[in-house]
Coordinates of C-alpha atoms in Angstrom, one line a residue:
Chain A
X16 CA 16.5 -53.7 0.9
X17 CA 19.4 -53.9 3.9
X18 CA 18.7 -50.8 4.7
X19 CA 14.9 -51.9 5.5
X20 CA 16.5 -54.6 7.0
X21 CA 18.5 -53.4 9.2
X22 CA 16.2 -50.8 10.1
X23 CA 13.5 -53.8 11.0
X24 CA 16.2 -55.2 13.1
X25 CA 16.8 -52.0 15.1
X26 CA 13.4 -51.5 15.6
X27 CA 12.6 -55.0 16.8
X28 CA 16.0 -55.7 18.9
X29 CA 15.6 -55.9 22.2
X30 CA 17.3 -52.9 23.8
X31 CA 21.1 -52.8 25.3
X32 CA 22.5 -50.7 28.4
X33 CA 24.8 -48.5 28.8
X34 CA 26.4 -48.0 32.3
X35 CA 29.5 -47.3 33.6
X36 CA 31.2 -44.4 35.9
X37 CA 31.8 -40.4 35.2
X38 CA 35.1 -39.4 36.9
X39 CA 34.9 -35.6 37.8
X40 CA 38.0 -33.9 38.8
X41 CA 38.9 -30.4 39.6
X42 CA 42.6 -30.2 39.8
X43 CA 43.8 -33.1 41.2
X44 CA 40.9 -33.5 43.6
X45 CA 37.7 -35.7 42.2
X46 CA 34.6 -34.2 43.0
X47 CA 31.0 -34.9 43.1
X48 CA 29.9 -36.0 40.4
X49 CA 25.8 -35.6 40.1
X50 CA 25.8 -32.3 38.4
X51 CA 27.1 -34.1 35.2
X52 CA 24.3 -35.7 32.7
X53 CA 24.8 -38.4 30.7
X54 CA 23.5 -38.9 26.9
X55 CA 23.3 -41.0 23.7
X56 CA 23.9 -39.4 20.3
X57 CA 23.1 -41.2 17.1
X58 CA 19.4 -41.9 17.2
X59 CA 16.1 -39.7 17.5
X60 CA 13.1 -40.7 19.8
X61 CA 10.1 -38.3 19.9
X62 CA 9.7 -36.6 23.5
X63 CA 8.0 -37.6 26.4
X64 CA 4.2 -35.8 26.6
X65 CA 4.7 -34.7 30.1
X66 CA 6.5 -31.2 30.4
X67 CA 9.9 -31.2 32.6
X68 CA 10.6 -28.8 34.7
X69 CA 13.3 -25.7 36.0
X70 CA 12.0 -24.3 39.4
X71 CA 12.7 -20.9 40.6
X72 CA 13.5 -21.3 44.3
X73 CA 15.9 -19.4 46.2
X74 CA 16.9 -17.2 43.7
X75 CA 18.9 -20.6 41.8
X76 CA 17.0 -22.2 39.1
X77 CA 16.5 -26.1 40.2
X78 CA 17.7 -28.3 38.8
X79 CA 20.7 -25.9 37.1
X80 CA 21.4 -28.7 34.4
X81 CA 18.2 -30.2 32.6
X82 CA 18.0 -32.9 29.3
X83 CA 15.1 -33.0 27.9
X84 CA 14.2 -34.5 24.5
X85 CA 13.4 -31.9 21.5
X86 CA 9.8 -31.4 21.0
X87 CA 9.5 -31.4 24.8
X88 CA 8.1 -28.3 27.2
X89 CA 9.7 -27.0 30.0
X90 CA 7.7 -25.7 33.1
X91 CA 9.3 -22.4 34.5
X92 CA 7.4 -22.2 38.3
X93 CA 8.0 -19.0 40.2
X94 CA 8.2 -20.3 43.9
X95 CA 10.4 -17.2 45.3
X96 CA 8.2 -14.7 47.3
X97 CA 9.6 -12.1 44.6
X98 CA 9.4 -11.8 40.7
X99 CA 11.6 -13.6 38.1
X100 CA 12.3 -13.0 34.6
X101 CA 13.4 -16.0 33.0
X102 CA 15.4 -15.4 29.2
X103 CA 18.0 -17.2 26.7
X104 CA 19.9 -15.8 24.3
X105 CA 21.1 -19.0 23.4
X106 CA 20.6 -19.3 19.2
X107 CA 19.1 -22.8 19.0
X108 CA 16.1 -21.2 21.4
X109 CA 15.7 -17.1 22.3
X110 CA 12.8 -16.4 24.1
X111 CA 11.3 -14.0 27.1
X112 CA 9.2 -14.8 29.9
X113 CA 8.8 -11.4 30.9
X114 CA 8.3 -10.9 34.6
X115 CA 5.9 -13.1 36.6
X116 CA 5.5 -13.7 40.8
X117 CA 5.5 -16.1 43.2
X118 CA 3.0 -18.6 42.2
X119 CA 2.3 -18.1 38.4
X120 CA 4.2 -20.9 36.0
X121 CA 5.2 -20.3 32.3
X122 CA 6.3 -22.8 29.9
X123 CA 8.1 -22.9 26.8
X124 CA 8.9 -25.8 24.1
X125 CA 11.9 -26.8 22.7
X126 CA 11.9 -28.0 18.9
X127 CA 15.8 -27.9 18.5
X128 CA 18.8 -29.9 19.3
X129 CA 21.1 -28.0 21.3
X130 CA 22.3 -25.9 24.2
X131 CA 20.3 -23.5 25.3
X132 CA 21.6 -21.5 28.6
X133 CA 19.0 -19.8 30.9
X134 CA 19.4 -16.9 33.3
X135 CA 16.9 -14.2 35.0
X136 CA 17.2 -10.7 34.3
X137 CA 16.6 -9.5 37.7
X138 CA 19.0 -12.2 39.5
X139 CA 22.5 -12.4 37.9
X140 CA 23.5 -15.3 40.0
X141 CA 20.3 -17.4 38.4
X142 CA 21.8 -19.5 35.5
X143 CA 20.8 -23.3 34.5
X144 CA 21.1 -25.1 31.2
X145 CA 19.0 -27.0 29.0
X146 CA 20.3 -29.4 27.0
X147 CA 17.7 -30.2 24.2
X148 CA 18.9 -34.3 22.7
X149 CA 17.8 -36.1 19.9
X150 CA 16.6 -39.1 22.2
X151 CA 15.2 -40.2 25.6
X152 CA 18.6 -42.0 26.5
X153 CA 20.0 -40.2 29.3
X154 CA 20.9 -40.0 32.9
X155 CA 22.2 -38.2 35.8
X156 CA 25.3 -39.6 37.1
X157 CA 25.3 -40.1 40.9
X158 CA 27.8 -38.4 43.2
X159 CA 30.1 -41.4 43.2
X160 CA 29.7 -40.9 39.0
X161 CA 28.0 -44.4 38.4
X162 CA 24.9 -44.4 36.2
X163 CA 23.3 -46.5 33.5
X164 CA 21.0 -45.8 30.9
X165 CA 18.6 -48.1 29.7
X166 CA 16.1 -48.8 26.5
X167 CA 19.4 -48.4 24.3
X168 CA 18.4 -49.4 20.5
X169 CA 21.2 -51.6 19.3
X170 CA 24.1 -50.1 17.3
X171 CA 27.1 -47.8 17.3
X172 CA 26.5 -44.6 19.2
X173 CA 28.0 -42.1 20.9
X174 CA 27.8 -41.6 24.8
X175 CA 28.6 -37.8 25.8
X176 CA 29.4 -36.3 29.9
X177 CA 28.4 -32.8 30.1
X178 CA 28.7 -30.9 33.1
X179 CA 28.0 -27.2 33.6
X180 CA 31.0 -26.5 35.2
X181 CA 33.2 -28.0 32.3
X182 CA 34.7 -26.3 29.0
X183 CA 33.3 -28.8 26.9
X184 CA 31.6 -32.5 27.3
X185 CA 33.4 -35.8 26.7
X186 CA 32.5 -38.5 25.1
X187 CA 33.4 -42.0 23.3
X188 CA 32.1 -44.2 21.4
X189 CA 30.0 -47.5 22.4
X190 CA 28.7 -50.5 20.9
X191 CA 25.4 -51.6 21.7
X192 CA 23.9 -54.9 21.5
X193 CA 20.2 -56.1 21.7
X194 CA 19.7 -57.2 25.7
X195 CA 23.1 -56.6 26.7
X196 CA 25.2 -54.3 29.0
X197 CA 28.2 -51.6 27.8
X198 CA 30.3 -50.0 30.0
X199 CA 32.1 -46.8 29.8
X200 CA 34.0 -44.4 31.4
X201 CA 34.1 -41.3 30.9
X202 CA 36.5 -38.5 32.5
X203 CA 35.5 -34.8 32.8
X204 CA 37.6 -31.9 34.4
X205 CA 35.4 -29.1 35.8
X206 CA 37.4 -25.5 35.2
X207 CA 34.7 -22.9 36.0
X208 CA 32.3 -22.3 38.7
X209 CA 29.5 -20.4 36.7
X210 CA 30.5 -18.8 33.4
X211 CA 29.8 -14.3 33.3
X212 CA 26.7 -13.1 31.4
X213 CA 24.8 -9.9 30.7
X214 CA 21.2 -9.3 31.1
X215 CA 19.0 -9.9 28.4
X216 CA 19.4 -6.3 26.7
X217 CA 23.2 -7.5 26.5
X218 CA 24.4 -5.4 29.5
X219 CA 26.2 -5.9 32.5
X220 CA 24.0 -6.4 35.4
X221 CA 24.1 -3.7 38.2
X222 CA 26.5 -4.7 41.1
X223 CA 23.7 -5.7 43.7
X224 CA 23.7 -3.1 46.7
X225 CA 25.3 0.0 44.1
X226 CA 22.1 1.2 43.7
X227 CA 20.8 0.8 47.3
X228 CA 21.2 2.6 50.6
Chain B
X12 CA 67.7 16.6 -0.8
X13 CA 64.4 16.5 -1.0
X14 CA 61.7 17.5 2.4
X15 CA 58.4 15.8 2.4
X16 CA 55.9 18.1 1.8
X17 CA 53.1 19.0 5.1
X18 CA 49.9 17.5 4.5
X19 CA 47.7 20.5 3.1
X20 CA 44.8 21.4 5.2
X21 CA 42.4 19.6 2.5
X22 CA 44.8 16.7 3.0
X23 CA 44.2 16.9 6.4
X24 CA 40.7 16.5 6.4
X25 CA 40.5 14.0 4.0
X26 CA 42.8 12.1 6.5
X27 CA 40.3 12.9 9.4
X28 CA 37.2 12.3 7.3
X29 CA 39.1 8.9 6.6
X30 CA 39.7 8.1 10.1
X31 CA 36.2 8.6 11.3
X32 CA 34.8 6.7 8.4
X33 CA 36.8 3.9 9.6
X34 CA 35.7 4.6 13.3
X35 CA 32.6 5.0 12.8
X36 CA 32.4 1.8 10.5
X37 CA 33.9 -0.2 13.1
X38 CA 31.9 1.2 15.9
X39 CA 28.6 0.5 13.7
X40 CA 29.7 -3.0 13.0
X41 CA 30.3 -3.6 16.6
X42 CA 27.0 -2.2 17.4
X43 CA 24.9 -4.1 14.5
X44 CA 26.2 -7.3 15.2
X45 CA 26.1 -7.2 19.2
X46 CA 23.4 -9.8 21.1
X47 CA 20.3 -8.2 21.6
X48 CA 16.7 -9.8 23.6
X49 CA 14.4 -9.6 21.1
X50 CA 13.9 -8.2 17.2
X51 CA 12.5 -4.7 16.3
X52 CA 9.4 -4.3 18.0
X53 CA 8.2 -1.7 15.1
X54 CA 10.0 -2.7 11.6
X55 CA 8.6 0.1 9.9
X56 CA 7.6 3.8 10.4
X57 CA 4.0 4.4 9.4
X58 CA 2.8 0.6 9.8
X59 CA 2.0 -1.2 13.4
X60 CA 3.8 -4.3 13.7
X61 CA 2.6 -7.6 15.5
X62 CA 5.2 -7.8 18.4
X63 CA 4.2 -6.6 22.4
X64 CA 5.9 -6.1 25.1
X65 CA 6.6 -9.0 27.2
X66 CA 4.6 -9.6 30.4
X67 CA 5.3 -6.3 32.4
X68 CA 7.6 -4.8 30.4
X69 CA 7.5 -1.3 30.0
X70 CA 8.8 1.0 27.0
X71 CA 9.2 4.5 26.2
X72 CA 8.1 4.8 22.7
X73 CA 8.4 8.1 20.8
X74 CA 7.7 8.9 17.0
X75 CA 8.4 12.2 15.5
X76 CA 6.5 12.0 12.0
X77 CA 6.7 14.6 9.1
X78 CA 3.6 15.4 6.3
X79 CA 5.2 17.6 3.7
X80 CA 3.0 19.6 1.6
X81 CA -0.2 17.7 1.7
X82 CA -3.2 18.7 0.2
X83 CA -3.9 21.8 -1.8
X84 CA -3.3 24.5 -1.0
X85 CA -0.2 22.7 1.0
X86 CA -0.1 22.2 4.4
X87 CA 3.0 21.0 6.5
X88 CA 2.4 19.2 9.6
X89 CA 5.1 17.5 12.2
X90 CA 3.7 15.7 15.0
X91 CA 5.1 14.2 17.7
X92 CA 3.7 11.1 20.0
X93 CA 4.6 10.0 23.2
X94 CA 3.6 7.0 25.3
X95 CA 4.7 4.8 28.1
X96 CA 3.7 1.1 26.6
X97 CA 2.9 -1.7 29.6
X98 CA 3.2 -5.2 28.5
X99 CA -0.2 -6.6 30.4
X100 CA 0.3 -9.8 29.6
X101 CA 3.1 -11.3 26.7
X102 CA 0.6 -10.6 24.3
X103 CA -1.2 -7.5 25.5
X104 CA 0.0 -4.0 25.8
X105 CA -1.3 -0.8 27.0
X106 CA 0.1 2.3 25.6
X107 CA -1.0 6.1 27.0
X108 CA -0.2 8.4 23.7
X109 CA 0.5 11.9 24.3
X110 CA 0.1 13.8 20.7
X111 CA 1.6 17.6 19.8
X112 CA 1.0 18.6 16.1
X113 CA 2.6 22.1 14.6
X114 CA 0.6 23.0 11.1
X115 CA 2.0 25.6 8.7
X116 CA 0.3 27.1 5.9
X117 CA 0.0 30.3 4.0
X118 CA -2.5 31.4 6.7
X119 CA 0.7 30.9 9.0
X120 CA 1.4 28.0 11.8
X121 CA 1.2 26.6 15.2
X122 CA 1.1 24.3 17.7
X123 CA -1.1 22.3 19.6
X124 CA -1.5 19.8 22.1
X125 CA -3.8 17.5 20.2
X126 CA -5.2 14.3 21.6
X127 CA -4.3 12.3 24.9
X128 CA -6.0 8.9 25.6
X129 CA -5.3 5.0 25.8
X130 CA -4.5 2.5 23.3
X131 CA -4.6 -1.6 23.9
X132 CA -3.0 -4.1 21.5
X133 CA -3.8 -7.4 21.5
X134 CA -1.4 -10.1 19.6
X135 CA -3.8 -12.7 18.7
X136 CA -1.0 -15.6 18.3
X137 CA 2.0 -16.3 20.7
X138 CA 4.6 -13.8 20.9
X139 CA 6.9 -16.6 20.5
X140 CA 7.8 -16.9 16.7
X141 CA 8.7 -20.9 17.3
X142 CA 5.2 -21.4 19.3
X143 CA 3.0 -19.1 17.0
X144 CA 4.6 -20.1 13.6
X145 CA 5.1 -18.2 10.4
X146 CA 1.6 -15.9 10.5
X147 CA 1.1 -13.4 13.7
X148 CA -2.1 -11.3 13.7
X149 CA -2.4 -8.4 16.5
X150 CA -5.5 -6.3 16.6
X151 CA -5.8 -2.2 18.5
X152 CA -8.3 0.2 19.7
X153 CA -7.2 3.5 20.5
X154 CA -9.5 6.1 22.6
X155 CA -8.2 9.9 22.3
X156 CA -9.9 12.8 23.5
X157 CA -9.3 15.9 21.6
X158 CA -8.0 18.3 23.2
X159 CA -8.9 21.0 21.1
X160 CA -12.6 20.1 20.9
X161 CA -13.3 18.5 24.8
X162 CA -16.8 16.8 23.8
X163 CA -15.2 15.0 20.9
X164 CA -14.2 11.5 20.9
X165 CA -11.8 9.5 18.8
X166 CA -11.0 6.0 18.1
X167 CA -8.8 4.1 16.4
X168 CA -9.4 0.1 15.5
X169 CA -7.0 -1.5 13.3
X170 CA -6.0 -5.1 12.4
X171 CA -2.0 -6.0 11.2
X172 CA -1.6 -9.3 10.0
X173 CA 2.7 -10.5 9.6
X174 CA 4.3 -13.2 7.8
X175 CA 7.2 -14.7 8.5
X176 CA 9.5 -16.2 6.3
X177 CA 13.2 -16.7 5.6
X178 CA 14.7 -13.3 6.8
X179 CA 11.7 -11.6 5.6
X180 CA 8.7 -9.9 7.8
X181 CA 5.6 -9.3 5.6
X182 CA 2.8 -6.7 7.4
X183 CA -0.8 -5.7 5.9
X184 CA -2.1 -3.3 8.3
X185 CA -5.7 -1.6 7.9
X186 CA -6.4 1.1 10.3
X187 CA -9.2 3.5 10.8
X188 CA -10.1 6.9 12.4
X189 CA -13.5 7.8 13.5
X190 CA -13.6 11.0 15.4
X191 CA -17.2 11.8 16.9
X192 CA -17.3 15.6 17.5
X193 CA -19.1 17.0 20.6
X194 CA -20.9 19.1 16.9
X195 CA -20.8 18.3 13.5
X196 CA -20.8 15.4 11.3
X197 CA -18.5 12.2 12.1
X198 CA -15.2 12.4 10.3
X199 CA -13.5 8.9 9.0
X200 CA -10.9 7.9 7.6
X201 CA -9.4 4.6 6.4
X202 CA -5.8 4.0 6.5
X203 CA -4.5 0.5 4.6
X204 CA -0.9 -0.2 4.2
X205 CA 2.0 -3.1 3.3
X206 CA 5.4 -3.3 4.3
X207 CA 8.3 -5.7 3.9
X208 CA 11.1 -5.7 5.9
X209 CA 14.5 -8.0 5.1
X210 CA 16.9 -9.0 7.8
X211 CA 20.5 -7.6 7.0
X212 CA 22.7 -8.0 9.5
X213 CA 22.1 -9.1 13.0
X214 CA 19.2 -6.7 14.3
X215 CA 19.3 -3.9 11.2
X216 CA 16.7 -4.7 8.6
X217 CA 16.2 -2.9 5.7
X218 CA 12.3 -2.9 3.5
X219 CA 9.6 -0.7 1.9
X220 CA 6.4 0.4 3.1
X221 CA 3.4 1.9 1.4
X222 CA 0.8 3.9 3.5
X223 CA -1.9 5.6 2.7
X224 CA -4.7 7.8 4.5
X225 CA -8.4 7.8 2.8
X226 CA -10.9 10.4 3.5
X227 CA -14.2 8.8 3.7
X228 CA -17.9 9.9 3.2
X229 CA -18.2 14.1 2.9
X230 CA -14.5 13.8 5.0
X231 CA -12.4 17.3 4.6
X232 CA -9.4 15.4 5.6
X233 CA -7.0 15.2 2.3
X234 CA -6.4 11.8 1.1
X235 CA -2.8 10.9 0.5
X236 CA -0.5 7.7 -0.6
X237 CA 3.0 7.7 0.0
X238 CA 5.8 4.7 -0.6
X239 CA 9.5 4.0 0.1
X240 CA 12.6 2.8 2.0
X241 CA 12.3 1.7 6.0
X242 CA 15.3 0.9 8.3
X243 CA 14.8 -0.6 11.9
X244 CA 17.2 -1.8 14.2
X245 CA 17.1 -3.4 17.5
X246 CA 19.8 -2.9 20.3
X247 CA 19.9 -4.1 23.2
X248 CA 17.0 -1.8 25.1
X249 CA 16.2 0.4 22.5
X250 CA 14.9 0.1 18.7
X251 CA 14.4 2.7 16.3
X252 CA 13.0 3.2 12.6
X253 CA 13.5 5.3 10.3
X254 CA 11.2 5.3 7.3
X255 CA 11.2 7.8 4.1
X256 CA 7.8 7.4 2.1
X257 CA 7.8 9.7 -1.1
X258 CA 4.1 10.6 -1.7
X259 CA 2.0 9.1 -4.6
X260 CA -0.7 11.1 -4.6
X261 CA -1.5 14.9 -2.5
X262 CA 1.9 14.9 -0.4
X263 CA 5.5 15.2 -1.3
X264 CA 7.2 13.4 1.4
X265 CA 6.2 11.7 4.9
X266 CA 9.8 11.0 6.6
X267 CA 8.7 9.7 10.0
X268 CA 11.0 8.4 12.8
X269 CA 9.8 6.0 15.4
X270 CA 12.5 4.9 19.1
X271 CA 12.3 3.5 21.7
X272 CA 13.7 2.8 25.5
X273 CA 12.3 -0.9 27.1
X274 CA 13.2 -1.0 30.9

């Protein structure tokens, strides 16, 4: 009976906010800070219909750091005058594009929570990540590191910074309440510039030129 | 004072057969376990599978197949089969067998190019297990012209249907031969089989398979069943089965190997 209580409450509540400021440091320098997304654990939301999207552009994959909700579909556009093969490895989602050109679009869905790190097989320097989340309550910090998320249900959740370039997110814990705003702030240190990977047989990638005159 | 005998030379290869046990043990478990793209491709020797070749993918696929005294009076046949396969699309490839056959019975043996042709498979679902669920479905149609007879035509339509489950890959695969001679009558055959292949360890699985070649209408191809143990495993670029059948019924053995190279 509380339990149907409280869940009534939840669902009923008007929502909270969550804003505050990502600090992102390399060294002792702080850096830019809009290649770090921000997210709410503790809840599930079911995913937007329309299908986000990782561009292939340039030989880089844009954006290089994507949340999505699980259950949503990524888009995979080819816009380089050249083929791409885009692949994980990643355990919570393998799959294989195979090779498509400039032009064609592929898509794939992603039922599970979790990490899922994407490369080309042709273009070792191609990486982005996905980061499949339970909910819909996310953000992308801006360069100065402020950002705010809104349609938070009321409760006690968790509020994570993840940034590519960082060993491992950060986060603390926040208490929401119906219509009102809570801050955070959340420190990350960034340690890496892009993290070594092998193709999607599991071996090293040629050295580009080695096999050209 | 007492000297430590020399290790005898039967000593000494036990000790050598002990270290490369233990090499080789570690160099399997290293290889078994390491990442590869995608699962076996084929999980069993005589039986298609469902998977293709992603979206212009090529492979290299090679099967070296063994039919141990079939038929009475017994005949021995090893046949090899060699194809480039193109992934059309994710969920069609193109394959262009090559086929060599050497026969030996008490008349004597030999060898012969046999048949050379094309052979599309279609996967009816998504090659994505998570998109296409637990059932896949892929059907084939294979054109061959016989080398040995130039008029003569031969196709090959089959239907595989998988389950997926657990760590377990179920096939039924019905296949079926209908060679059209530039003279004579047309010769048929009907070719149902079941496998079941468990995951072990990373990429190796481990099953059974049962396969079986009918002879139908006034047919004077022998009819044979054969069942047994199948290993696959994928790694990296290349997968390879080896499956074992002991024959049921007109054949004593089919071993049959089956590799192959993706680029």
């Amino acid at each position: 009976m509380m339990l149907l209580l409280w869940a009534a409450l939840t669902l009923f509540a008007d929502p909270g906010h969550i804003a505050g400021k990502v600090t992102v440091r390399r060294g002792e320098v702080a850096v830019d800070a809009s290649g770090v997304v921000v997210y709410v654990v503790g809840f599930s939301e079911p995913p937007p219909a329309n299908a986000a999207e990782i561009r292939q552009h340039e030989k880089r994959f844009e954006p290089d750091l994507l949340p999505i909700t699980a259950g949503q579909t990524v888009s995979f556009p080819n816009g380089d005058p050249f083929f791409h093969n885009v692949f994980s490895l990643s355990p919570t989602r393998k799959f294989d594009l195979g090779q498509y050109p400039r032009g064609e679009t592929k898509t794939k869905q992603f039922p599970n929570v979790g990490v899922v790190e994407v490369y080309c097989n042709i273009h070792p320097e191609m990486a982005a990540t996905i980061l499949v989340l339970p909910n819909r309550r996310f953000a992308r910090a801006a360069a100065e590191g402020w950002f705010r998320i809104g349609g938070v249900p009321p409760g006690r959740w968790t509020v994570y910074a993840y940034s590519r370039r960082a060993i491992a997110p950060v986060s603390a814990s926040v208490e929401v309440r119906s219509g009102g705003t809570t801050e955070v702030q959340l420190s990350l240190e960034e340690t890496r510039v892009e993290v070594s990977h092998t193709n999607k047989f599991g071996e090293t990638y040629r050295e580009p030129g080695k096999y050209r005159p | 004072m007492t000297w430590r005998q020399r290790p005898s030379k039967l000593e000494k290869s036990r000790l050598g057969l002990y270290d490369a046990l233990v090499r080789w043990t570690i160099a399997l478990a290293v290889t078994f376990f390491a990442t590869s793209a995608h699962a076996g491709r084929t999980r069993f020797g005589w039986l298609y599978d469902t998977e293709t070749v992603p979206q212009r993918g090529v492979e290299l696929e090679t099967w070296m197949l063994e039919e141990d005294h079939k038929g009475s009076p017994p005949v021995d046949e090893t046949s090899l089969w060699l194809a480039p396969v193109i992934g059309v699309t994710d969920q069609v490839e193109l394959a262009f067998p090559i086929e060599f056959s050497f026969t030996s019975d008490a008349t004597g043996s030999r060898t012969d190019l046999d048949r050379l042709g094309a052979e599309l498979r279609w996967r009816l679902t998504s090659p994505d297990p998570v998109e296409s669920g637990p059932f896949s479905a892929l059907v084939r149609l294979a054109a061959k012209r016989l080398v040995t007879d130039r008029g003569a035509i031969r196709l090959e339509p089959g239907l595989v249907l998988g389950l997926d489950f657990w760590r377990v890959h179920l096939v039924a695969d019905i296949e079926g031969v209908i060679e059209i001679p530039d003279v004579g009558n047309v010769r048929s055959e009907f070719r149902p089989g079941a496998g079941l292949s468990l995951q072990i360890a990373g990429e190796l699985r481990a099953g059974g398979e049962f396969y079986s070649e009918i002879g139908l209408f006034d047919n004077p191809t022998v009819t044979w069943f054969a069942v047994g143990p199948v290993v696959s495993w994928t790694h990296g670029r290349v997968w390879m089965v080896a499956s074992c059948p002991i024959g049921l019924q007109n054949i004593t053995a089919a071993p049959r190997l089956n590799w192959a190279v993706a680029f």
